[in-house]
Short mmCIF file of C-alpha atoms and ligand atoms in Angstrom, two decimals:
data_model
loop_
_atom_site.label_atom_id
_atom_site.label_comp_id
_atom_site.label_asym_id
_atom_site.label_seq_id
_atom_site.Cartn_x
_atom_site.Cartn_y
_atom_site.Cartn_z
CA UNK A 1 -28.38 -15.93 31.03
CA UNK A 2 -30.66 -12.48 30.78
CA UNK A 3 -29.25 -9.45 29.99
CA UNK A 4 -30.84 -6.18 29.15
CA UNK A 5 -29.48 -4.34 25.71
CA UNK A 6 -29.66 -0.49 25.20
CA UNK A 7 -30.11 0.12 21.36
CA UNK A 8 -28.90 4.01 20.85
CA UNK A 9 -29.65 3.70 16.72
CA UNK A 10 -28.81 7.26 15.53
CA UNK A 11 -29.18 8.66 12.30
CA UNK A 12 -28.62 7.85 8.45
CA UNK A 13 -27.55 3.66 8.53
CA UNK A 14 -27.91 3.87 12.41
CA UNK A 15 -30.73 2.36 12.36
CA UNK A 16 -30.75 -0.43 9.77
CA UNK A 17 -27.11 -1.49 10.90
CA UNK A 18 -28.28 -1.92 14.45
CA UNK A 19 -31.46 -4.08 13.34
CA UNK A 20 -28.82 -6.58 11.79
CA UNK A 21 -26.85 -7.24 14.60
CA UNK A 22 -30.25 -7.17 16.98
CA UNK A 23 -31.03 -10.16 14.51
CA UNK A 24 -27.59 -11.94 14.84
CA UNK A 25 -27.81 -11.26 18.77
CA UNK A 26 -30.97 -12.50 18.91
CA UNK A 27 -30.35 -15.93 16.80
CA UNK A 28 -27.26 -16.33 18.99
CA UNK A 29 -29.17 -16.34 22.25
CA UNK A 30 -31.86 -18.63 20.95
CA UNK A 31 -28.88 -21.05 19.90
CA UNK A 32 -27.10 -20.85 22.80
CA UNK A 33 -30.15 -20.60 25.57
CA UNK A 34 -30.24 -16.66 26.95
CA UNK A 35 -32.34 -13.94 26.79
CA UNK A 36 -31.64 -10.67 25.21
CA UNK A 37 -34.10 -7.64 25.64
CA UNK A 38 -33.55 -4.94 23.38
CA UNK A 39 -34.92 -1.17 24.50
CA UNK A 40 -34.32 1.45 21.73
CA UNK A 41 -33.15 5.26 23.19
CA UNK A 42 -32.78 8.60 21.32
CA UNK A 43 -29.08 9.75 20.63
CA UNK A 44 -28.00 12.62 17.78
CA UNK A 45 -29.82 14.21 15.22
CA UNK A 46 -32.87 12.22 15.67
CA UNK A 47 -32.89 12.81 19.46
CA UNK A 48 -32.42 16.35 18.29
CA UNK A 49 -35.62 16.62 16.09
CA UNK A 50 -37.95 14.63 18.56
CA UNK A 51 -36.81 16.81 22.10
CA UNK A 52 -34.61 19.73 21.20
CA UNK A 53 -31.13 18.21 22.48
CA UNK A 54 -29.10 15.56 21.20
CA UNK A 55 -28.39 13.58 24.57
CA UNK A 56 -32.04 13.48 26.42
CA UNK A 57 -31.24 12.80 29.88
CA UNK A 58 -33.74 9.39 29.50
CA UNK A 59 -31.11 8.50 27.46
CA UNK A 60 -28.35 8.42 29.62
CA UNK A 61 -30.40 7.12 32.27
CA UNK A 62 -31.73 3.83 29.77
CA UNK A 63 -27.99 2.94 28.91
CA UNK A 64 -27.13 3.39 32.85
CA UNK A 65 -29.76 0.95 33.86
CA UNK A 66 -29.16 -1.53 31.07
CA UNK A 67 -26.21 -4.38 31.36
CA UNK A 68 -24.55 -3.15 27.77
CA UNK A 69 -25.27 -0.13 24.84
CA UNK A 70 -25.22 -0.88 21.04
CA UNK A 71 -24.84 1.99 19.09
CA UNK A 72 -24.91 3.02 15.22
CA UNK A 73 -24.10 6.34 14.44
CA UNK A 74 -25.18 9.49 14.64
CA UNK A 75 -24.91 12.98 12.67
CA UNK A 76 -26.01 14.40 9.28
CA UNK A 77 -25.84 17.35 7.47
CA UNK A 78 -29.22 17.98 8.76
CA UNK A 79 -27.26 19.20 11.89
CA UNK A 80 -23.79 20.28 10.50
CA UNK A 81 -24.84 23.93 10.86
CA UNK A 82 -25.51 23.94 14.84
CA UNK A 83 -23.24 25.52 17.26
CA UNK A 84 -21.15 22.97 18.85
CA UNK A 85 -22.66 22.20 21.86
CA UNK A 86 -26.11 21.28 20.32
CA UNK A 87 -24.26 18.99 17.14
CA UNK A 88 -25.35 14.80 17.04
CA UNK A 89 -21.22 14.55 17.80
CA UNK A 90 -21.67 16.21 21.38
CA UNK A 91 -23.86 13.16 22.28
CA UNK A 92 -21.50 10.66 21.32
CA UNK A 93 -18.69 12.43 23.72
CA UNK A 94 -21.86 12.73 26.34
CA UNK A 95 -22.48 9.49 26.57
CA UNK A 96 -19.19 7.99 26.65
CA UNK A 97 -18.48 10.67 29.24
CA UNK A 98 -21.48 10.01 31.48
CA UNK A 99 -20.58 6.14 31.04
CA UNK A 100 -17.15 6.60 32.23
CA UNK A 101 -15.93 4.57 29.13
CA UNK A 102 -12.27 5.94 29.35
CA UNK A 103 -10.89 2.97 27.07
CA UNK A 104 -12.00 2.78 23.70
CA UNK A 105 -10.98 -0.56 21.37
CA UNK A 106 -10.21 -0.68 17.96
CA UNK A 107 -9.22 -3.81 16.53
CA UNK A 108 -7.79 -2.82 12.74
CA UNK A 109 -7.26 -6.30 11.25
CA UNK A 110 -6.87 -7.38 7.82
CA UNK A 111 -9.45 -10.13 6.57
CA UNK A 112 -7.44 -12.11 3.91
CA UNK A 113 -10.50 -12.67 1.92
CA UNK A 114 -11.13 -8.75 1.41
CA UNK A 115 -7.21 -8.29 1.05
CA UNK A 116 -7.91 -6.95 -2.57
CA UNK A 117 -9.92 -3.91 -0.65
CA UNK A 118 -6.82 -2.83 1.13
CA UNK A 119 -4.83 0.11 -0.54
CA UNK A 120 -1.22 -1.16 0.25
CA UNK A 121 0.66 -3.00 -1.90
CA UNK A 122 1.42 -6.96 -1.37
CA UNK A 123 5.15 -6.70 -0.36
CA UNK A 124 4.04 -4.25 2.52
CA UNK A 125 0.80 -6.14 3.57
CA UNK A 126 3.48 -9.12 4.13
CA UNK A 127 1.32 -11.82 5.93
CA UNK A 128 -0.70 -9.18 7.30
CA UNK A 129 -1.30 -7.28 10.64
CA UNK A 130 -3.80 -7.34 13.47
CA UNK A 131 -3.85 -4.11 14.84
CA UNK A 132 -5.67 -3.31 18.22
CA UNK A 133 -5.89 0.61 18.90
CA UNK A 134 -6.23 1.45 22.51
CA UNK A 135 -7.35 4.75 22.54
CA UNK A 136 -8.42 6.97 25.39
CA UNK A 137 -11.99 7.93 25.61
CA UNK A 138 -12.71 10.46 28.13
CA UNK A 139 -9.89 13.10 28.51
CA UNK A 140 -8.04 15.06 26.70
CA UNK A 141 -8.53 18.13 24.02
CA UNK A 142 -11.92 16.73 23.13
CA UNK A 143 -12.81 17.52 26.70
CA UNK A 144 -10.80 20.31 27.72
CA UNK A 145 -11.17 23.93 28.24
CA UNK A 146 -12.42 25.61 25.10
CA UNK A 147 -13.36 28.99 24.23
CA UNK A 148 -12.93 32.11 22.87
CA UNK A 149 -10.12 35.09 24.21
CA UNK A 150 -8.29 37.86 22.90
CA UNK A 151 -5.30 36.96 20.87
CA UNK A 152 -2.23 38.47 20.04
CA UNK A 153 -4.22 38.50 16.21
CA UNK A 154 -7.41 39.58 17.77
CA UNK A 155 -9.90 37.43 18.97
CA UNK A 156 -8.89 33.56 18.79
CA UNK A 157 -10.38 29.87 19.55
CA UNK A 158 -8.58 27.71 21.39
CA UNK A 159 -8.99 24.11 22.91
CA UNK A 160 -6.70 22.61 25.38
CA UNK A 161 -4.90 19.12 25.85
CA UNK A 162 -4.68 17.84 29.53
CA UNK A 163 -4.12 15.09 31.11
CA UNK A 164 -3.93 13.82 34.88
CA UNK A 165 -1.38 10.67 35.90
CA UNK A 166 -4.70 8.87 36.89
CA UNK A 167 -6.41 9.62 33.54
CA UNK A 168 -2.97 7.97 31.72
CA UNK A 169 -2.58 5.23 34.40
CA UNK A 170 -6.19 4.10 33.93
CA UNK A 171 -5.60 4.19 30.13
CA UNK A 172 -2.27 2.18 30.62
CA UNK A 173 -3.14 -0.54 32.37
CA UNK A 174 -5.68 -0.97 30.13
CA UNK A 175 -3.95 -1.24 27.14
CA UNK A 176 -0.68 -3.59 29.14
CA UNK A 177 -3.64 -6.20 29.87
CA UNK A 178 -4.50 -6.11 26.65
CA UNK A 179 -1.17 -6.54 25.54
CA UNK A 180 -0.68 -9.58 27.71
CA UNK A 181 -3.87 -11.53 25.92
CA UNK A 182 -2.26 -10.97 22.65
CA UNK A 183 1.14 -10.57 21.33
CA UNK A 184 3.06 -9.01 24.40
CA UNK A 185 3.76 -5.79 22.10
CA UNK A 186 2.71 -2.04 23.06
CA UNK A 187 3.49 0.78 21.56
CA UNK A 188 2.77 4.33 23.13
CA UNK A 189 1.88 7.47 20.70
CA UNK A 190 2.84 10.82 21.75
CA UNK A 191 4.09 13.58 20.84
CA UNK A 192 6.58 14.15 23.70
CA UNK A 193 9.36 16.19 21.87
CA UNK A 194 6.75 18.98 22.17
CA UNK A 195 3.75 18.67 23.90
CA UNK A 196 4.09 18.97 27.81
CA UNK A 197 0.55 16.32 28.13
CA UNK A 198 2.68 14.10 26.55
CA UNK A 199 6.04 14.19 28.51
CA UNK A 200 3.73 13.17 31.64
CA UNK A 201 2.21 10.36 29.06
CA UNK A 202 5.47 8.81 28.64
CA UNK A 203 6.82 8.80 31.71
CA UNK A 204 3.91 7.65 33.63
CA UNK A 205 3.51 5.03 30.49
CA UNK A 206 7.38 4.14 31.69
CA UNK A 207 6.72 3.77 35.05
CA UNK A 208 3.64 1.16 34.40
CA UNK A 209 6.34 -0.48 31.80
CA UNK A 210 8.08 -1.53 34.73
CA UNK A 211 5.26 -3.34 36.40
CA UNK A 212 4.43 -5.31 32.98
CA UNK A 213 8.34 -6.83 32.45
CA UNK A 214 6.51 -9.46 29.82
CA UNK A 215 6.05 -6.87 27.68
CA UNK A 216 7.52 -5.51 24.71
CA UNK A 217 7.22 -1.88 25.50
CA UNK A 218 8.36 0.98 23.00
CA UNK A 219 7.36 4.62 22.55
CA UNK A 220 6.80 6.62 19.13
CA UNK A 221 5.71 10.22 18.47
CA UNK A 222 2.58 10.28 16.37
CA UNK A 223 3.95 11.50 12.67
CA UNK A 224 6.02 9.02 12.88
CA UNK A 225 3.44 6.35 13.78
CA UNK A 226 1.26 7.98 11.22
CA UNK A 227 4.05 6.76 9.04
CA UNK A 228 4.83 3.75 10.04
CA UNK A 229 1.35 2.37 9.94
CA UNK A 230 1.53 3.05 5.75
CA UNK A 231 5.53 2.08 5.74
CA UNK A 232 5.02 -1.37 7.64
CA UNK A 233 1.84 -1.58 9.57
CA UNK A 234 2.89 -5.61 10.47
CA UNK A 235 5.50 -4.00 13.47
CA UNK A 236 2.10 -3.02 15.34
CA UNK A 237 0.48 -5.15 17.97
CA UNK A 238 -1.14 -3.09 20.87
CA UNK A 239 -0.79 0.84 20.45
CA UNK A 240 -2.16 3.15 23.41
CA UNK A 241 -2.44 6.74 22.83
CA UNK A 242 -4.70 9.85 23.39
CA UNK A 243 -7.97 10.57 22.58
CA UNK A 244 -7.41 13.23 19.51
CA UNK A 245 -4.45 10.82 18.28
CA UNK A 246 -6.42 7.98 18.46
CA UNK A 247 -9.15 9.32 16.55
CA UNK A 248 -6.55 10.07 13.69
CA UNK A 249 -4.81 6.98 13.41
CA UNK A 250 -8.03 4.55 13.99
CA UNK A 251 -9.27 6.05 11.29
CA UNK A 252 -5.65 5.79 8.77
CA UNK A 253 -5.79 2.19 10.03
CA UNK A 254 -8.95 1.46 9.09
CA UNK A 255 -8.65 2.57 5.67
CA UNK A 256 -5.54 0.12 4.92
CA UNK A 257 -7.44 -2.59 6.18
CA UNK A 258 -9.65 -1.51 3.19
CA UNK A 259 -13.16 -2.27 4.80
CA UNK A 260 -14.00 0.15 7.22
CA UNK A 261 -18.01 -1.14 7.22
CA UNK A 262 -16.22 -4.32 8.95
CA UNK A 263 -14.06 -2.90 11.57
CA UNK A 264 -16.26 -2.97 15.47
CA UNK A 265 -15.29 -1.00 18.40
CA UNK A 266 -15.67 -1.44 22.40
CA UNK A 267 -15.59 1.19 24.67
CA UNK A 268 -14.98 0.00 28.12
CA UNK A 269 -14.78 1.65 31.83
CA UNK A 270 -15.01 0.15 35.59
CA UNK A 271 -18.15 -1.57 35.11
CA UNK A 272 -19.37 -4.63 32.49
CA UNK A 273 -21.67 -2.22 31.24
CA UNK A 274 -19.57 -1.26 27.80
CA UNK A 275 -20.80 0.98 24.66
CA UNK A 276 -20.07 -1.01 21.16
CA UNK A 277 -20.53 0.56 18.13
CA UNK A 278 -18.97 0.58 14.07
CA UNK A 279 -16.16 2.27 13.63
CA UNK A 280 -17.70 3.82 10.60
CA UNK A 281 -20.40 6.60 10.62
CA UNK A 282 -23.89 7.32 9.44
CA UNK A 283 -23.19 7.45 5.73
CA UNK A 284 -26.27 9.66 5.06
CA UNK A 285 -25.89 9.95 1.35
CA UNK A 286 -26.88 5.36 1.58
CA UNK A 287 -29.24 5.64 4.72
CA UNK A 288 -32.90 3.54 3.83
CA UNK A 289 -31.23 2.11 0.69
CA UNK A 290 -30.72 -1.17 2.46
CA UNK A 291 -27.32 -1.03 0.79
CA UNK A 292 -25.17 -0.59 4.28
CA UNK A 293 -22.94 -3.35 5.66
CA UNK A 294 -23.97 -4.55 9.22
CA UNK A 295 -20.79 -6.47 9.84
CA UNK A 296 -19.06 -3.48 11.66
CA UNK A 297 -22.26 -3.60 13.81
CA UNK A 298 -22.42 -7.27 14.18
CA UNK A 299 -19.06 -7.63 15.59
CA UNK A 300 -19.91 -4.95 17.59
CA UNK A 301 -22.40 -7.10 18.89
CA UNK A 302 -20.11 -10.17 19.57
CA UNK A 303 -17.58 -7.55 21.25
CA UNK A 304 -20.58 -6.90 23.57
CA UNK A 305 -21.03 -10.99 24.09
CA UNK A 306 -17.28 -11.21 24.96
CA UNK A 307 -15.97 -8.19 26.92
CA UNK A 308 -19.41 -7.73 28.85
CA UNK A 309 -21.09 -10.91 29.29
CA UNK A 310 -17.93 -13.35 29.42
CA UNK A 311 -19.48 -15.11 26.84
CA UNK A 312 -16.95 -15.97 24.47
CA UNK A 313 -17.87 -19.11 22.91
CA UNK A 314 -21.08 -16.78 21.72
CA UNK A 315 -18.83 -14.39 20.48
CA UNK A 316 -16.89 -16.95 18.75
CA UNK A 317 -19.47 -18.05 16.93
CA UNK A 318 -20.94 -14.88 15.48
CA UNK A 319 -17.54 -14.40 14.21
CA UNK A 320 -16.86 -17.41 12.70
CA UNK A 321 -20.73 -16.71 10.73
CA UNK A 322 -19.19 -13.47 9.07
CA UNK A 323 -15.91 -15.52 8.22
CA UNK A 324 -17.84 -18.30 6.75
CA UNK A 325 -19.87 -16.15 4.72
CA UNK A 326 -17.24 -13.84 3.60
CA UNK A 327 -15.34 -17.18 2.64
CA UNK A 328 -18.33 -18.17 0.57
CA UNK A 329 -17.81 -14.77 -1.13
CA UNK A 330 -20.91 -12.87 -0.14
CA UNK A 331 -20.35 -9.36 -0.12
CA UNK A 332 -21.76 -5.83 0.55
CA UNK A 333 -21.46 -3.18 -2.20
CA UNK A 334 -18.58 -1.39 0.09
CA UNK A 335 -16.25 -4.53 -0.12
CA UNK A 336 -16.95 -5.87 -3.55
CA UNK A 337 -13.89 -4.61 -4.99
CA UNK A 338 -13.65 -6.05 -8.09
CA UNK A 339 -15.49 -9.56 -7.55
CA UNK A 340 -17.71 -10.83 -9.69
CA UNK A 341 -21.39 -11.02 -8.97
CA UNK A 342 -24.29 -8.59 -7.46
CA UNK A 343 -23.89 -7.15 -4.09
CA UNK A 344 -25.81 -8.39 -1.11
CA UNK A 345 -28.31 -5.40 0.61
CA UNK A 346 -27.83 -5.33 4.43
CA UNK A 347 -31.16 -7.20 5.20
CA UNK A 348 -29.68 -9.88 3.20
CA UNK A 349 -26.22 -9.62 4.33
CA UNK A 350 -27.67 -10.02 7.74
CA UNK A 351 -29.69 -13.34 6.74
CA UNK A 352 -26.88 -15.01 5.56
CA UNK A 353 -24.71 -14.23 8.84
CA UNK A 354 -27.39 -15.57 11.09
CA UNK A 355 -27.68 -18.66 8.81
CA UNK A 356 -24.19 -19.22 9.24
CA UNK A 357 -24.55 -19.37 13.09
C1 IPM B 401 -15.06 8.60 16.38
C2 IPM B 401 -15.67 9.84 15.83
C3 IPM B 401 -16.07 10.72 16.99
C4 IPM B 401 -14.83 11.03 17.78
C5 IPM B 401 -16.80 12.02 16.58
C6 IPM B 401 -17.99 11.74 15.71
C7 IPM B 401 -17.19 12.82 17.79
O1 IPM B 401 -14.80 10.48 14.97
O2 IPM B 401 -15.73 7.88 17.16
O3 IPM B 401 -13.91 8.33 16.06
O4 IPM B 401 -14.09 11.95 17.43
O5 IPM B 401 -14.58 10.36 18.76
MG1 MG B 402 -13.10 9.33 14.51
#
């Protein structure tokens, strides 16, 4: 099969992390008989320097006409001093906006041969968890009304939180399918015993419940959940929740998987056409060191071959590369914990992953 590949590289280990998985993709489709074209586009602080804005309209238009997006990451302090609308961040929000990639996936597993890496002790890690973060992508207080006003202080900021029964429908059934190819366990985030956004969350996250009887549905409001991920991460299976809460706890349960530089995301709408990117960011202080791990990237990349291609048995096998190579105990500086040995650079990282395949 043929399918056309939007690279949106980015700043600081954008790039080098998105040459990896290029390589893996492109070793994967000469094993398995297809044809992957690659077309680079500007997104961020680089897109910034080269044509004034961070999301050039070509851009936009390049990812719409291609069959899937791989992206890095993008920002820097280059650009930490520019008014909001003009930051490398805005462009990440554009695109996913202008995609209409309302579901955003991130899987927060534990690999047992990095479980050294992870900060939790053994009789809370139990036998593990496998943690898959449905969090919405489009709506929200990242996209709601902003501004500035007069205050009862004086003059205040404020952002607001909204959301439409569509906006949480879409989000829910997304995350009860998901459910139903894994464990049969959801868990909705909110924080209903305040916020009037989430009341409407819950119950319209009730009245899907009732449609999906095969699954194990509970509710939980977020400082809780922000607790229970540290207390006994294991309960979770499937958790759904907003956009600004699912920010906050992808990240928390990244970090107690202990190797953020290996954790992928999907980001998913109507269409095939999906955005897949690391769930870490542009690390400018290790950009051009060739030091970066690719891994987050190249799973990104098998995401892409199994959520929109339907080819799983692709997928499968880029996976089972990093699992074989991680199992040979090849490692990145980021997850060499205390292991003996020198660390792999991400050029050679890379190498050994599309051995393995
Ligand atoms: C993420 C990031 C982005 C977000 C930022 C960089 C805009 O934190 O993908 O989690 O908040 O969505
Ligand atoms: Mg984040």
């Amino acid at each position: 099969m043929e399918f056309n590949i939007a690279l949106l590289k980015g700043d600081g280990i954008g790039p080098e992390i998105v040459d990896g998985a290029v390589k893996v993709l492109e070793k994967t489709a000469d094993k398995f008989g297809h044809k992957f074209s690659f077309t680079p586009y500007l997104i961020g602080g680089c897109a910034i320097n080269k044509t004034g804005v961070p999301l050039p309209q070509s851009t936009i238009d390049g990812c719409l006409a291609s069959d899937s997006v791989l992206l890095g990451a993008v920002g820097g302090p280059e650009w930490d001093e520019l008014p909001g609308y003009k930051r490398p961040e805005k462009a990440l929000l554009g695109i996913r906006s202008a995609l209409g990639l309302y579901t955003n996936l991130r899987p927060a597993k534990l690999y047992p041969a990095l479980r050294a890496a992870s900060p939790l002790k053994d009789e809370i890690v139990g036998s593990g968890f496998d943690i898959m973060i449905v969090r919405e992508l489009t709506g929200g207080i990242y996209f709601g009304d902003r501004g500035y006003r007069e205050g009862r202080y004086g003059q205040e900021a404020y952002d607001t939180e909204a959301y439409s029964v569509t906006e949480i429908e879409r989000i829910g059934k997304a995350a009860f399918e998901a459910a139903m190819k894994r464990s049969r366990r959801l868990c909705s985030i909110d924080k209903a015993n305040v916020l009037e956004s989430s009341r409407l969350w819950r119950k319209t996250m009730h009245s899907l419940a009732g449609k999906y009887p095969a699954v194990e549905y509970t509710d939980m409001f977020v400082d809780n959940a922000a607790m229970q991920l540290i207390r006994d991460p294991g309960q979770f299976d499937v958790i759904v929740t907003s956009n600004m809460f699912g920010d906050i706890l992808s990240d928390e349960a990244s970090q107690i998987t202990g190797s953020i530089g290996m954790l992928a995301s999907a980001s998913l709408g109507e269409t095939t056409r999906g955005m897949y990117e690391p769930i870490h960011g542009s690390a400018p202080d290790i950009a051009g060191k060739n030091i970066a791990n690719p891994i987050a990237t190249i799973l990104s990349g098998a995401m892409m071959l199994r959520y929109s291609f339907g080819l799983s048995a692709e997928a499968d096998a880029i996976e089972n590369a990093v699992d074989k190579v991680l199992a040979a105990g090849y490692r990145t500086a980021d997850i060499m914990g205390s292991s003996e040995g020198t660390p792999l650079g991400c050029t050679e990282m890379t190498e050994k992953i599309a051995e393995a395949l």
